[in-house]
Short mmCIF file of C-alpha atoms (C1' of nucleotides) in Angstrom, two decimals:
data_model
loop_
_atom_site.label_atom_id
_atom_site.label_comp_id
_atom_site.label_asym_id
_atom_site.label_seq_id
_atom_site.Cartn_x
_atom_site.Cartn_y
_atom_site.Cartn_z
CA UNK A 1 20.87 -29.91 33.16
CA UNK A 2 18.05 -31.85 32.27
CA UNK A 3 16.65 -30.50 28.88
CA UNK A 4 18.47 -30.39 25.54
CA UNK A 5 17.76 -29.55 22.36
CA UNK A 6 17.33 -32.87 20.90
CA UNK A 7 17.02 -33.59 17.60
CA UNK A 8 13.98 -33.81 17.76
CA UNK A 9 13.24 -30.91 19.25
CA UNK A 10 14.88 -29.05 16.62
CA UNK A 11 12.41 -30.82 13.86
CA UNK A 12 9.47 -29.66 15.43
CA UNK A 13 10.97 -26.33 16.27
CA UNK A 14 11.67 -25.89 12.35
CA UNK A 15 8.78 -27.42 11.10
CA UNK A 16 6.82 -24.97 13.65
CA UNK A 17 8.70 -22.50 12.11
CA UNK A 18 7.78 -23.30 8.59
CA UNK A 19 4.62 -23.57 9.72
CA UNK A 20 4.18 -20.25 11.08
CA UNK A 21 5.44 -18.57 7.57
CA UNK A 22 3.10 -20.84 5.77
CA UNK A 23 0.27 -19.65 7.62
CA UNK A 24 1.41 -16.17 6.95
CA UNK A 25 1.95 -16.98 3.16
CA UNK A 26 -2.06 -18.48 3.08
CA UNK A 27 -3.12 -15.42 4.65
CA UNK A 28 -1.40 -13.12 1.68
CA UNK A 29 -2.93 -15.40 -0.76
CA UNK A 30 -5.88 -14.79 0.16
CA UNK A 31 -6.64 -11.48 1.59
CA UNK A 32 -3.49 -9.96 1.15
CA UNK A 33 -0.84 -8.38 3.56
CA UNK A 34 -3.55 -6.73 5.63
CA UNK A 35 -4.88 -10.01 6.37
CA UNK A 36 -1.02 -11.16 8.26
CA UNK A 37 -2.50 -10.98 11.42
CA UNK A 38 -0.81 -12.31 14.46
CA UNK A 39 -3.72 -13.66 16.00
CA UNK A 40 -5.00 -15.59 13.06
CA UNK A 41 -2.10 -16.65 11.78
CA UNK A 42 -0.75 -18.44 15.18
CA UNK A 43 -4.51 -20.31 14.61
CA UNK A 44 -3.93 -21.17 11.15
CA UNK A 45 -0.07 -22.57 12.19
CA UNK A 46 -1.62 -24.30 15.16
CA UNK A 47 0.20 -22.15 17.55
CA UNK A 48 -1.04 -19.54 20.08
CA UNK A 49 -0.16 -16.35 19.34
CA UNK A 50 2.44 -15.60 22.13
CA UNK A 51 4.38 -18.91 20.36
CA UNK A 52 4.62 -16.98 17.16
CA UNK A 53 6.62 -14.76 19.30
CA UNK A 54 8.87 -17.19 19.99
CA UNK A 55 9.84 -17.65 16.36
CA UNK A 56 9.74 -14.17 15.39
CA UNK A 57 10.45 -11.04 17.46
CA UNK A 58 8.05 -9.02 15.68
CA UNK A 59 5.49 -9.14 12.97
CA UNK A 60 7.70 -7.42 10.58
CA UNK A 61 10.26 -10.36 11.18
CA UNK A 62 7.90 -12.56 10.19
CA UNK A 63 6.48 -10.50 7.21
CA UNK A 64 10.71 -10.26 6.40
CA UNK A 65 10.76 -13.75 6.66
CA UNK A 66 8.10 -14.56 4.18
CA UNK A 67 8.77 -11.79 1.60
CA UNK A 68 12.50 -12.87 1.66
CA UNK A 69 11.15 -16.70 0.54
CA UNK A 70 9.55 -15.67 -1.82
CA UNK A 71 12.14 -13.46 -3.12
CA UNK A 72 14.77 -16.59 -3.53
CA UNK A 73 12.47 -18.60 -4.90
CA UNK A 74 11.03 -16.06 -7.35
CA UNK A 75 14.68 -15.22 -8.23
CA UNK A 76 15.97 -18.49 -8.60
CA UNK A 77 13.67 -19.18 -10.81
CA UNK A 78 14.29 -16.14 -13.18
CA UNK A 79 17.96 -16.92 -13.10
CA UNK A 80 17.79 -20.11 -14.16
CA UNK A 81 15.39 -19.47 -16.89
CA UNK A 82 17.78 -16.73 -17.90
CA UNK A 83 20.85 -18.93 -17.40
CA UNK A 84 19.65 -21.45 -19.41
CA UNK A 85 18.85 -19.22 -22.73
CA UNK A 86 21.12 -19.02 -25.99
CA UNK A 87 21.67 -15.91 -25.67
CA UNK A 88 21.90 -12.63 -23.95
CA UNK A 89 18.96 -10.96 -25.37
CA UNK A 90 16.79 -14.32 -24.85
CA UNK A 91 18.47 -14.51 -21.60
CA UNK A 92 16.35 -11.06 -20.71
CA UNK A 93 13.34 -12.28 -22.64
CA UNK A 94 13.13 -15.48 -20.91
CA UNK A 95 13.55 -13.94 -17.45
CA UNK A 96 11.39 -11.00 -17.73
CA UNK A 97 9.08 -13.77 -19.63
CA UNK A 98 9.62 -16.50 -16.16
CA UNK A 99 8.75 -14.08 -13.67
CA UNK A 100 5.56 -12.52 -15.40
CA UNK A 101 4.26 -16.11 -15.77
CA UNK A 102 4.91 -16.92 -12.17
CA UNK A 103 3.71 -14.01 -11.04
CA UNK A 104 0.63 -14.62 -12.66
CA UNK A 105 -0.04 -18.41 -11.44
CA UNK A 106 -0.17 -16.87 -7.96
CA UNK A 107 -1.36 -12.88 -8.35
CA UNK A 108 -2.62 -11.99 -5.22
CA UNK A 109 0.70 -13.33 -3.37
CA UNK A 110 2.61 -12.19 -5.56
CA UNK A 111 1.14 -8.63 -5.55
CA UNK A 112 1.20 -8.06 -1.63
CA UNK A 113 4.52 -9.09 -1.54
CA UNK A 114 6.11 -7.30 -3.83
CA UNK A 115 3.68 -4.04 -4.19
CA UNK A 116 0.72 -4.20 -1.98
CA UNK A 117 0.93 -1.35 0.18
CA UNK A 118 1.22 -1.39 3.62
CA UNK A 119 2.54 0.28 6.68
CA UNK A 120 5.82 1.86 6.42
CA UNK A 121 7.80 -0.37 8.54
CA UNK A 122 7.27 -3.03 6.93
CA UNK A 123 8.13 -1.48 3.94
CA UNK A 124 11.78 -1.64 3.96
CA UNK A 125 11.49 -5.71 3.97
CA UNK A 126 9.86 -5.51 1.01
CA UNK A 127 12.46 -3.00 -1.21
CA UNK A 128 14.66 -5.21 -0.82
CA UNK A 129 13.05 -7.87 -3.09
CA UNK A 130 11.88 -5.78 -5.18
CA UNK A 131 15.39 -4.08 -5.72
CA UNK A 132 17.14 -7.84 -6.30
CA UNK A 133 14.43 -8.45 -9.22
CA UNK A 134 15.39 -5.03 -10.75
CA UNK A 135 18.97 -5.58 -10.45
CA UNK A 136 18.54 -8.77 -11.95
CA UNK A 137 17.38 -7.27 -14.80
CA UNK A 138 19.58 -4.64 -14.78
CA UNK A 139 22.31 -7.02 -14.94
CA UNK A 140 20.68 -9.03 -18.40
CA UNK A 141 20.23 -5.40 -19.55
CA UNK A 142 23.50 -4.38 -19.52
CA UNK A 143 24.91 -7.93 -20.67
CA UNK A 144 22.55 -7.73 -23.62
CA UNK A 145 23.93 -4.14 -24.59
CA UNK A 146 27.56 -5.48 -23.69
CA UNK A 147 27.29 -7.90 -26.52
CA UNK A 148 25.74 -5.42 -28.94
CA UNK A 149 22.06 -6.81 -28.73
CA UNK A 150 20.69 -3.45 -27.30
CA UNK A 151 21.53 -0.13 -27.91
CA UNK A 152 23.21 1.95 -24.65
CA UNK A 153 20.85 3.66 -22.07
CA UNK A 154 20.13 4.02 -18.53
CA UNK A 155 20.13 0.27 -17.82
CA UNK A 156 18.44 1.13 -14.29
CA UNK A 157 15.21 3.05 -15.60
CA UNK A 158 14.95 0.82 -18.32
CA UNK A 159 14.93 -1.79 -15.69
CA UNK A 160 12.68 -0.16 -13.56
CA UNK A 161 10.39 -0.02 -16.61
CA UNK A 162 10.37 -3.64 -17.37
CA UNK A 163 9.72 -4.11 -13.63
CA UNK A 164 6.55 -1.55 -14.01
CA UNK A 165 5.15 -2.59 -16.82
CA UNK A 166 4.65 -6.44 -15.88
CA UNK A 167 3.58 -5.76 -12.52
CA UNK A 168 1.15 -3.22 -13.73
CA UNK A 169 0.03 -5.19 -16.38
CA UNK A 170 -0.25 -8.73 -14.92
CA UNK A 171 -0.70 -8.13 -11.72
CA UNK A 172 -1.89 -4.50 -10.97
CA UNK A 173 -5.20 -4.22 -9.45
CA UNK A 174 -6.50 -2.79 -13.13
CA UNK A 175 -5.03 -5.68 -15.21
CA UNK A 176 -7.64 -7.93 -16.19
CA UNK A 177 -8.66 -10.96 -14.77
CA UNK A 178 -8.91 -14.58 -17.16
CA UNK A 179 -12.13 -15.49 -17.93
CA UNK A 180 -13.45 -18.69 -17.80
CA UNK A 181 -10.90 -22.13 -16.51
CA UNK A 182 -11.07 -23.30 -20.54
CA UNK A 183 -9.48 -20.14 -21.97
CA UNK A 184 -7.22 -19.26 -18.82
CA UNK A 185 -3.95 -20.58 -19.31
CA UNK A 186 -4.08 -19.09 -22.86
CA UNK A 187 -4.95 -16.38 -21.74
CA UNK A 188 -2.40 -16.15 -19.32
CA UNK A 189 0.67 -16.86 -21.72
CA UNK A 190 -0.54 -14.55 -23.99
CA UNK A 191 -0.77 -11.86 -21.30
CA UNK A 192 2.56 -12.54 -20.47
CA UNK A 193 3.77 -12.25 -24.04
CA UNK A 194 1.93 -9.10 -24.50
CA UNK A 195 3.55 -7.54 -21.81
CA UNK A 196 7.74 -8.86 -22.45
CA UNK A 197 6.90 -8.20 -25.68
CA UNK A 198 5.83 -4.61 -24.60
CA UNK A 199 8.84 -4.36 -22.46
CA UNK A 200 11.41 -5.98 -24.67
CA UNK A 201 10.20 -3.48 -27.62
CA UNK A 202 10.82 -0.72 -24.95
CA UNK A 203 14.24 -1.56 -24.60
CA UNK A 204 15.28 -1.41 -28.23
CA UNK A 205 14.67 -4.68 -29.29
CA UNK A 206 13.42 -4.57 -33.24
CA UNK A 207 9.55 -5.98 -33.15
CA UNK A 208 10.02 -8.67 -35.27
CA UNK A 209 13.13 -10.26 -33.37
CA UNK A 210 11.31 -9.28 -30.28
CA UNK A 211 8.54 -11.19 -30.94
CA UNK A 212 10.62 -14.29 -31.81
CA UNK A 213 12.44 -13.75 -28.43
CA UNK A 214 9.45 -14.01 -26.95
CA UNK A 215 7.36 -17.15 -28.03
CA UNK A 216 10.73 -19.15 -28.05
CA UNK A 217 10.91 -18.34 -24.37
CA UNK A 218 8.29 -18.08 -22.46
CA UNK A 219 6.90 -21.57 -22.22
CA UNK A 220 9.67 -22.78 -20.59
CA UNK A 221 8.78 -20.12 -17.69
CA UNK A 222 5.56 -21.66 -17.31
CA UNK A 223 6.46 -24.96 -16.10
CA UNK B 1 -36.52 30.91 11.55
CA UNK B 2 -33.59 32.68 12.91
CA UNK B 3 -30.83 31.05 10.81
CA UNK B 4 -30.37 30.92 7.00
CA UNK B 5 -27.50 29.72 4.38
CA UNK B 6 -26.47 32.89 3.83
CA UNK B 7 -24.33 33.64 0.74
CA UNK B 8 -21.58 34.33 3.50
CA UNK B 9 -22.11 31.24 5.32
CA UNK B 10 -21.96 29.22 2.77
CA UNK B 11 -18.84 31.21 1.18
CA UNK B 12 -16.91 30.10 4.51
CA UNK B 13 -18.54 26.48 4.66
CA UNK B 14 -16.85 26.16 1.04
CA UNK B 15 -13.74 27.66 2.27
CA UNK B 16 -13.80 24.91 5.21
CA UNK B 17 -14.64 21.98 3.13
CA UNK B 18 -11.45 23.40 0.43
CA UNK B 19 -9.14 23.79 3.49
CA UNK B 20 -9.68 20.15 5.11
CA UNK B 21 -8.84 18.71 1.74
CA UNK B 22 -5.88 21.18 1.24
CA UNK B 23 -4.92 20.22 4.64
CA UNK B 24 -5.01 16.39 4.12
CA UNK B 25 -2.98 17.33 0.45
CA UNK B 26 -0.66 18.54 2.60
CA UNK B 27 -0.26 15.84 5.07
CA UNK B 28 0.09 13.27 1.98
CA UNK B 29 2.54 15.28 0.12
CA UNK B 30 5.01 15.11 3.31
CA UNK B 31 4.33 12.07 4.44
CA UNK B 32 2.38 9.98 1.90
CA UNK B 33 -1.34 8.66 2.88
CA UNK B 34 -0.09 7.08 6.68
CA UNK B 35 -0.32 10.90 7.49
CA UNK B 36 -3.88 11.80 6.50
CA UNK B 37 -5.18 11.26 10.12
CA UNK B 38 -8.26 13.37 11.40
CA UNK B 39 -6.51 14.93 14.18
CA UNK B 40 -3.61 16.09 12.74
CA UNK B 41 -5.70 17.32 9.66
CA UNK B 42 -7.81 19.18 11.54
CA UNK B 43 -5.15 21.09 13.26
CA UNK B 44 -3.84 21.63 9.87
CA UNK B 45 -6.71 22.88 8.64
CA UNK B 46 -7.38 24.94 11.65
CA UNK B 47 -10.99 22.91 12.94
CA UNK B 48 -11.44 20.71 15.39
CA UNK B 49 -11.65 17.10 14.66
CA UNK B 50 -15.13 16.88 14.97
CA UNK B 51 -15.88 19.31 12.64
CA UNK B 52 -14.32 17.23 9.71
CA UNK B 53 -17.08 14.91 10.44
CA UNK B 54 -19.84 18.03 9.40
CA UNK B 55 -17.31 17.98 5.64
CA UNK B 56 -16.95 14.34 5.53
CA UNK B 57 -18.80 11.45 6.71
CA UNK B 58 -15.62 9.38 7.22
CA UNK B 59 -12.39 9.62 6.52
CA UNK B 60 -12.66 7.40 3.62
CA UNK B 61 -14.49 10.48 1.94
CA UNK B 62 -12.08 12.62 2.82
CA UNK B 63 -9.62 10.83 0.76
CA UNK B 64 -11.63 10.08 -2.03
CA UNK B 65 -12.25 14.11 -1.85
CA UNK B 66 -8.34 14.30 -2.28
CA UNK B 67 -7.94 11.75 -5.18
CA UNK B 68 -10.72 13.10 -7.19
CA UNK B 69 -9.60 16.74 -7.56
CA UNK B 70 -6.16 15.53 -7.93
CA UNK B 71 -7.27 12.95 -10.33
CA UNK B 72 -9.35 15.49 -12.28
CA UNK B 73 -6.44 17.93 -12.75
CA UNK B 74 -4.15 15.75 -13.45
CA UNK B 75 -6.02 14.12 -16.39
CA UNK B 76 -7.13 17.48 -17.53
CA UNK B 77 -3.13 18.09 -17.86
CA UNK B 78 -2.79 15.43 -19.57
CA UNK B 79 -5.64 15.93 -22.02
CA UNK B 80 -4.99 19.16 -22.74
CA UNK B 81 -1.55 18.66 -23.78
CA UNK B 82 -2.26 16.24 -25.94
CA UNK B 83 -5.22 17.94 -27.34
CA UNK B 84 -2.60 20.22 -28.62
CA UNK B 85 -0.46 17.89 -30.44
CA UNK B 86 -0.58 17.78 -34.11
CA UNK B 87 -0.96 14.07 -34.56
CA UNK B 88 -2.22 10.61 -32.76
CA UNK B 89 1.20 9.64 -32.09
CA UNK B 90 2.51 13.04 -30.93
CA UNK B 91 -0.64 12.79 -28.83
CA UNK B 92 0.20 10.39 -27.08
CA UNK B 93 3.83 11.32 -26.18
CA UNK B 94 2.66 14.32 -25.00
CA UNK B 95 -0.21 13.14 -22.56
CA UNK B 96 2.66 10.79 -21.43
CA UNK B 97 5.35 12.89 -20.74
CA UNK B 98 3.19 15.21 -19.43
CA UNK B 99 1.65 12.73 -16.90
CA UNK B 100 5.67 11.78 -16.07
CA UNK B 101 6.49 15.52 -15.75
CA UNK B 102 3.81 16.31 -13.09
CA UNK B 103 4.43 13.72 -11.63
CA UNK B 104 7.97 13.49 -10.84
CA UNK B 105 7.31 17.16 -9.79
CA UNK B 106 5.54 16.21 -6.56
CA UNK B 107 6.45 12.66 -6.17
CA UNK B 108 5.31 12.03 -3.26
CA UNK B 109 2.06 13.07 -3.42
CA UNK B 110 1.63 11.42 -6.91
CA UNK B 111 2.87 8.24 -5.42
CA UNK B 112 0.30 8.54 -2.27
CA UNK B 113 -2.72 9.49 -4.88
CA UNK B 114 -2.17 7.07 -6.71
CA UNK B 115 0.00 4.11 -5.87
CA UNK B 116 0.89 3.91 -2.27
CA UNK B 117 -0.69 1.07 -0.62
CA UNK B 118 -3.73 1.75 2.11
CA UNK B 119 -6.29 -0.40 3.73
CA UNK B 120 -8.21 -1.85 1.32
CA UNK B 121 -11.28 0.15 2.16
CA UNK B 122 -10.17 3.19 0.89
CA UNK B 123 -8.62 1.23 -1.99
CA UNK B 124 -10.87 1.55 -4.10
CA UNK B 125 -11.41 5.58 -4.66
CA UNK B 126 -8.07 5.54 -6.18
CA UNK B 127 -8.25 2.81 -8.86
CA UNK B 128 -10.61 4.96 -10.33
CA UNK B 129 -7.79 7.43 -10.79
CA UNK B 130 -5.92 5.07 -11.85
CA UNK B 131 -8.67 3.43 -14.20
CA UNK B 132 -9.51 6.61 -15.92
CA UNK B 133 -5.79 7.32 -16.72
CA UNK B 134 -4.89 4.29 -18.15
CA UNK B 135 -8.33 4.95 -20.14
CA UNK B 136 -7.32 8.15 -21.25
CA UNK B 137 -3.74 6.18 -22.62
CA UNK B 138 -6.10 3.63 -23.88
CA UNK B 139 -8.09 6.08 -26.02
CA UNK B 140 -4.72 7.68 -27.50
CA UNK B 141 -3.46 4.31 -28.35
CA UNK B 142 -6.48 3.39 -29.79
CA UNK B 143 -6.41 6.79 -32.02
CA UNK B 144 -2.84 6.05 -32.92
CA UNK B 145 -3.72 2.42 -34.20
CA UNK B 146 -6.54 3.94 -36.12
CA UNK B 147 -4.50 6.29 -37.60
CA UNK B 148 -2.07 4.01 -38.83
CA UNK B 149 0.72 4.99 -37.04
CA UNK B 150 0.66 1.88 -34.17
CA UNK B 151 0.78 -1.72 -34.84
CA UNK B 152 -2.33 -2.99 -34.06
CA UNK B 153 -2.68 -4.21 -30.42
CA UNK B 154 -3.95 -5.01 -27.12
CA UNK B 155 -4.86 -1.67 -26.04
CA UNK B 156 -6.03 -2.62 -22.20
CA UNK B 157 -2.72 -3.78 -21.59
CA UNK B 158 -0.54 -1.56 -23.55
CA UNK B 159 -2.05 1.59 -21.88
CA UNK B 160 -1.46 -0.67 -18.23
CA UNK B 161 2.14 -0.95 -19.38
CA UNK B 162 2.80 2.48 -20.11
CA UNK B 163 1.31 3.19 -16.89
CA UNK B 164 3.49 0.68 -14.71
CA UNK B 165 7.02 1.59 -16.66
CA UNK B 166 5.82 5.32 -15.33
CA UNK B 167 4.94 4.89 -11.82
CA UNK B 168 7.75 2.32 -11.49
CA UNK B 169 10.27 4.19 -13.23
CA UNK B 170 9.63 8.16 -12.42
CA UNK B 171 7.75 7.61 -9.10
CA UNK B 172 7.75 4.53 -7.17
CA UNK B 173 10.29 3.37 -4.40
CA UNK B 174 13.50 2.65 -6.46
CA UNK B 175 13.11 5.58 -8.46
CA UNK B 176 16.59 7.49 -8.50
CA UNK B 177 16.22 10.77 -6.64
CA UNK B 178 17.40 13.80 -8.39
CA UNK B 179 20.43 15.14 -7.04
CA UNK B 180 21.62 18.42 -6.14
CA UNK B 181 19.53 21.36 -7.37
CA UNK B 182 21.65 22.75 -10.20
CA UNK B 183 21.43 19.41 -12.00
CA UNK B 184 17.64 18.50 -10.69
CA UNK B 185 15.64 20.45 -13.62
CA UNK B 186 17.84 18.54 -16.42
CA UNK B 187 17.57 15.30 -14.69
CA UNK B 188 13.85 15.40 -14.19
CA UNK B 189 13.57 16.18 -17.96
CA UNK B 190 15.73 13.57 -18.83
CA UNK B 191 14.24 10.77 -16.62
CA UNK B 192 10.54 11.73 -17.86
CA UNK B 193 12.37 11.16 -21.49
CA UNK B 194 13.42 8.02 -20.74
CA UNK B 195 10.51 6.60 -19.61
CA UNK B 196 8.64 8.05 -22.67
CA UNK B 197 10.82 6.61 -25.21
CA UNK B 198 10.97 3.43 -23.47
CA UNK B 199 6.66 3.46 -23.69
CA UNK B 200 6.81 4.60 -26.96
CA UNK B 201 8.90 1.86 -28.23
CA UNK B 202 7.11 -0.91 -26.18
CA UNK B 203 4.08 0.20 -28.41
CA UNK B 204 5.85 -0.46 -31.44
CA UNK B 205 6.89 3.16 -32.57
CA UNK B 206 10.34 2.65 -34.48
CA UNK B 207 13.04 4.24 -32.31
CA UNK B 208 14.18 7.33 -34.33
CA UNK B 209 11.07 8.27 -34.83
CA UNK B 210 9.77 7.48 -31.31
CA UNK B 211 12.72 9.86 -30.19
CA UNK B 212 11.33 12.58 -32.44
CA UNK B 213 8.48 12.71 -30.80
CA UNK B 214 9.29 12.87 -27.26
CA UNK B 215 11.68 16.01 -27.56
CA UNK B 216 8.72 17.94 -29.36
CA UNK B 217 6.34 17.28 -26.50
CA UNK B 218 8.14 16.76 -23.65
CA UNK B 219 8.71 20.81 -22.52
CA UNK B 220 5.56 22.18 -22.65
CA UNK B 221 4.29 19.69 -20.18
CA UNK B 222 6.49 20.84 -17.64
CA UNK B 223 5.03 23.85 -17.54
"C1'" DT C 1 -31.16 42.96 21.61
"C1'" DT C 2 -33.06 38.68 21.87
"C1'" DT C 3 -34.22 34.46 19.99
"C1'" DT C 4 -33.00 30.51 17.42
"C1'" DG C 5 -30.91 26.78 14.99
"C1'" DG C 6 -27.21 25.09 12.80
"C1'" DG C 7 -22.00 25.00 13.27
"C1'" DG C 8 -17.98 24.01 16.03
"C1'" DT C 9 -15.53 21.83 19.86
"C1'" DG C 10 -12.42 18.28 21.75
"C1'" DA C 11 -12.30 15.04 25.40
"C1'" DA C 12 -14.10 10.57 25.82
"C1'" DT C 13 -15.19 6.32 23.57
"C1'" DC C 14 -14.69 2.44 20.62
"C1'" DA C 15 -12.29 -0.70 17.82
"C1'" DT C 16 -8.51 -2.87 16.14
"C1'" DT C 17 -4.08 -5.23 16.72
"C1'" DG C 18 0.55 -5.99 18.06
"C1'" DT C 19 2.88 -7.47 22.17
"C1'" DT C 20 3.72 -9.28 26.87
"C1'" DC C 21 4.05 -12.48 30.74
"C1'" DA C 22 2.61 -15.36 34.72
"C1'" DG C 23 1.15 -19.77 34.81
"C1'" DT C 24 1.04 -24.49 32.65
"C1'" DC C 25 2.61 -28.21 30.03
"C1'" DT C 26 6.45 -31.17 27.73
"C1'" DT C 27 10.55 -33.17 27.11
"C1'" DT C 28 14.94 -34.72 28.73
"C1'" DC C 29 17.90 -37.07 31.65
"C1'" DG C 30 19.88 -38.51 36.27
"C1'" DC D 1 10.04 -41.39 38.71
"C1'" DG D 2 11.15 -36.50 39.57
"C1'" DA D 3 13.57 -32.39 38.90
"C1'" DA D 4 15.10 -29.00 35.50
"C1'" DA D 5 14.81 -26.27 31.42
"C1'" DG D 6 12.36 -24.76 27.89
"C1'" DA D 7 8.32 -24.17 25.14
"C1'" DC D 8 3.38 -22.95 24.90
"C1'" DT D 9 -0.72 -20.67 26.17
"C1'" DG D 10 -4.05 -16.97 25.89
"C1'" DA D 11 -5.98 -13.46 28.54
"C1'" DA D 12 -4.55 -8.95 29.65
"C1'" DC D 13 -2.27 -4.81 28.18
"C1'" DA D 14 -0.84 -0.90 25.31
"C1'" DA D 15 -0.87 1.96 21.53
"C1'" DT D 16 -2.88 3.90 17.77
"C1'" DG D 17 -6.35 6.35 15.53
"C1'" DA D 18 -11.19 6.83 13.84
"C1'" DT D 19 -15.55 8.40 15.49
"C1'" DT D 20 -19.05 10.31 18.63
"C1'" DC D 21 -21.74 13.61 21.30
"C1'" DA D 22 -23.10 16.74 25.04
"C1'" DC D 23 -22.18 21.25 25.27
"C1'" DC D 24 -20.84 25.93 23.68
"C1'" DC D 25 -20.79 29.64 20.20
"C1'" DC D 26 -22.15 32.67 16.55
"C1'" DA D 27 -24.65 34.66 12.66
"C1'" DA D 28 -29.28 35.75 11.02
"C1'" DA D 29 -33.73 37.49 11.61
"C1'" DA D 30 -37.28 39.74 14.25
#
DNA sequence: TTTTGGGGTGAATCATTGTTCAGTCTTTCG
DNA sequence: CGAAAGACTGAACAATGATTCACCCCAAAA
């Protein structure tokens, strides 16, 4: 024998790894999942295209691969926004509230991977992610009506309506865009309060202790 | 001359033009917008695939053809049943449920009108669908304000929520199905219900009275 | 019935993209 | 250094699906 996998060989193999989803993730962010193109993409990474192949079997590996990083991250962060809450009702307000403003930093990524269509292939990767964030919920739900904070009901549809009404609202092709730099990160955080607020309310959640829920959670989410 | 319109002619151009779109319906409601291809419509339709170019200049006509008739029924549902409502807020529950009642009646083809993802050229003939619906919330939430019986609000992205926690909920990927056929009627009913209330609420209508309404309106816009 | 002009046809063409693979380059180690 | 084992390259290929167009057909009018 006369070539191993030396260490490293195995950095540059991961970092061209990384690489390769990083490219894929820039091309999301900016033109969406129609614009995850093998060809560009290798360029962006560096690579030639037949090396993505290397790395991924197929395009929808590699689409997998990126939508299921984003996922953890995107989850992560809700759970430990949630996690750290008083509460279980702020627990639900301050994930609902973590993911809306994170989804909002970074729209367009955030929209192909989670709802952008695309071919129906590819689709599958995606459910996935998008079934995690509304079992997530699901599961504050149902804690919050466990300890008496929320009335009982269908804790999936309810979830499934949290889940609808943010994305629609934030990051739906209709919701609006922020203005000018000055006002945009007001603008933002109040969008996202508008929306939990909306969704919280929804649940069962009296207005007034809704609304308290909300402003004493969502900054945290922002950071 | 030798050849005129004729009244017949033209009857069986119109018939054409109606039976390519009924044809490319049909071909979204079994397998969502992937399966609006010329060919296949064509066949459907009984023409050749050349001849859908003499109806439509590309296909991205055809499906804008498609989304506006089954945009303008739709909202002509919806506006007539809540034309018919006593009050603002009844109103508004009706047009609503009535949007969630149609819709969850032919899911599929709701979903491909209106939600399913495409290339982005022929993107943008369906956010006026779903621009003009969330208007036609808008304008019922606006009523409902004025009349006192809604907090005041962010109408833009109220109506957008309503919208999302519908599609996501009644419609979109996650969506239970319905189960057997005995229990499907009563589940549809209920799920449309759900999703109401859970709107209704997130726009600041106190529960019991939120429930109120949704019973009274929900049936007649099943029919 | 014949002329005439638009309507209809559908195989061929074009365009786009994912995928492959024969040849080349790199790295490791005796 | 030189052989061995992989990794990389990118042009070629394949598959899909929209669009075209040279030719045929049919209804209307004379």
């Amino acid at each position: 024998m006369a070539y191993r996998r030396t260490e490293n060989v195995v950095r540059r193999l991961n970092a061209r790894h990384d690489a390769i989803v990083d490219a894929a993730r820039d091309a999301a962010t900016e033109g969406g999942m129609a614009a995850i193109q093998i060809v560009p993409v290798a360029a962006r990474a560096g690579v030639a295209a037949g090396t993505v192949y290397r790395y991924f079997p197929s395009k929808i590996e590699l689409i997998g691969a990126l939508v299921e990083s984003e996922s953890e991250s995107e989850i992560k962060a809700v759970r430990r926004a949630a996690d750290a809450a008083p509460g279980p009702l702020s627990a639900l307000a301050a994930g609902v509230a973590t993911f809306g403003a994170r989804a909002l930093r970074r729209r367009r990524l955030a929209w192909a991977v989670i709802a952008e269509p695309i071919d129906s292939d590819t689709e599958s990767v995606r459910l996935k992610y998008r079934r995690d964030l509304a079992a997530e919920f699901e599961a504050r739900i149902r804690a919050a009506i466990d300890g008496g904070h929320l009335p009982e009901q269908d804790t999936e549809r309810a979830a499934l309506g949290m889940l609808g009404a943010m994305l629609e609202g934030l990051i739906g092709p209709l919701a609006p865009e922020p203005g000018d730099e000055q006002a945009a990160h007001a603008r933002l955080r109040e969008a996202v309060q508008t929306l939990t607020l909306f969704a919280l309310r929804g649940l069962g959640v009296v207005d007034a202790h809704a609304r308290g829920l909300v402003v004493q959670t969502v900054l945290p989410g922002e950071g």
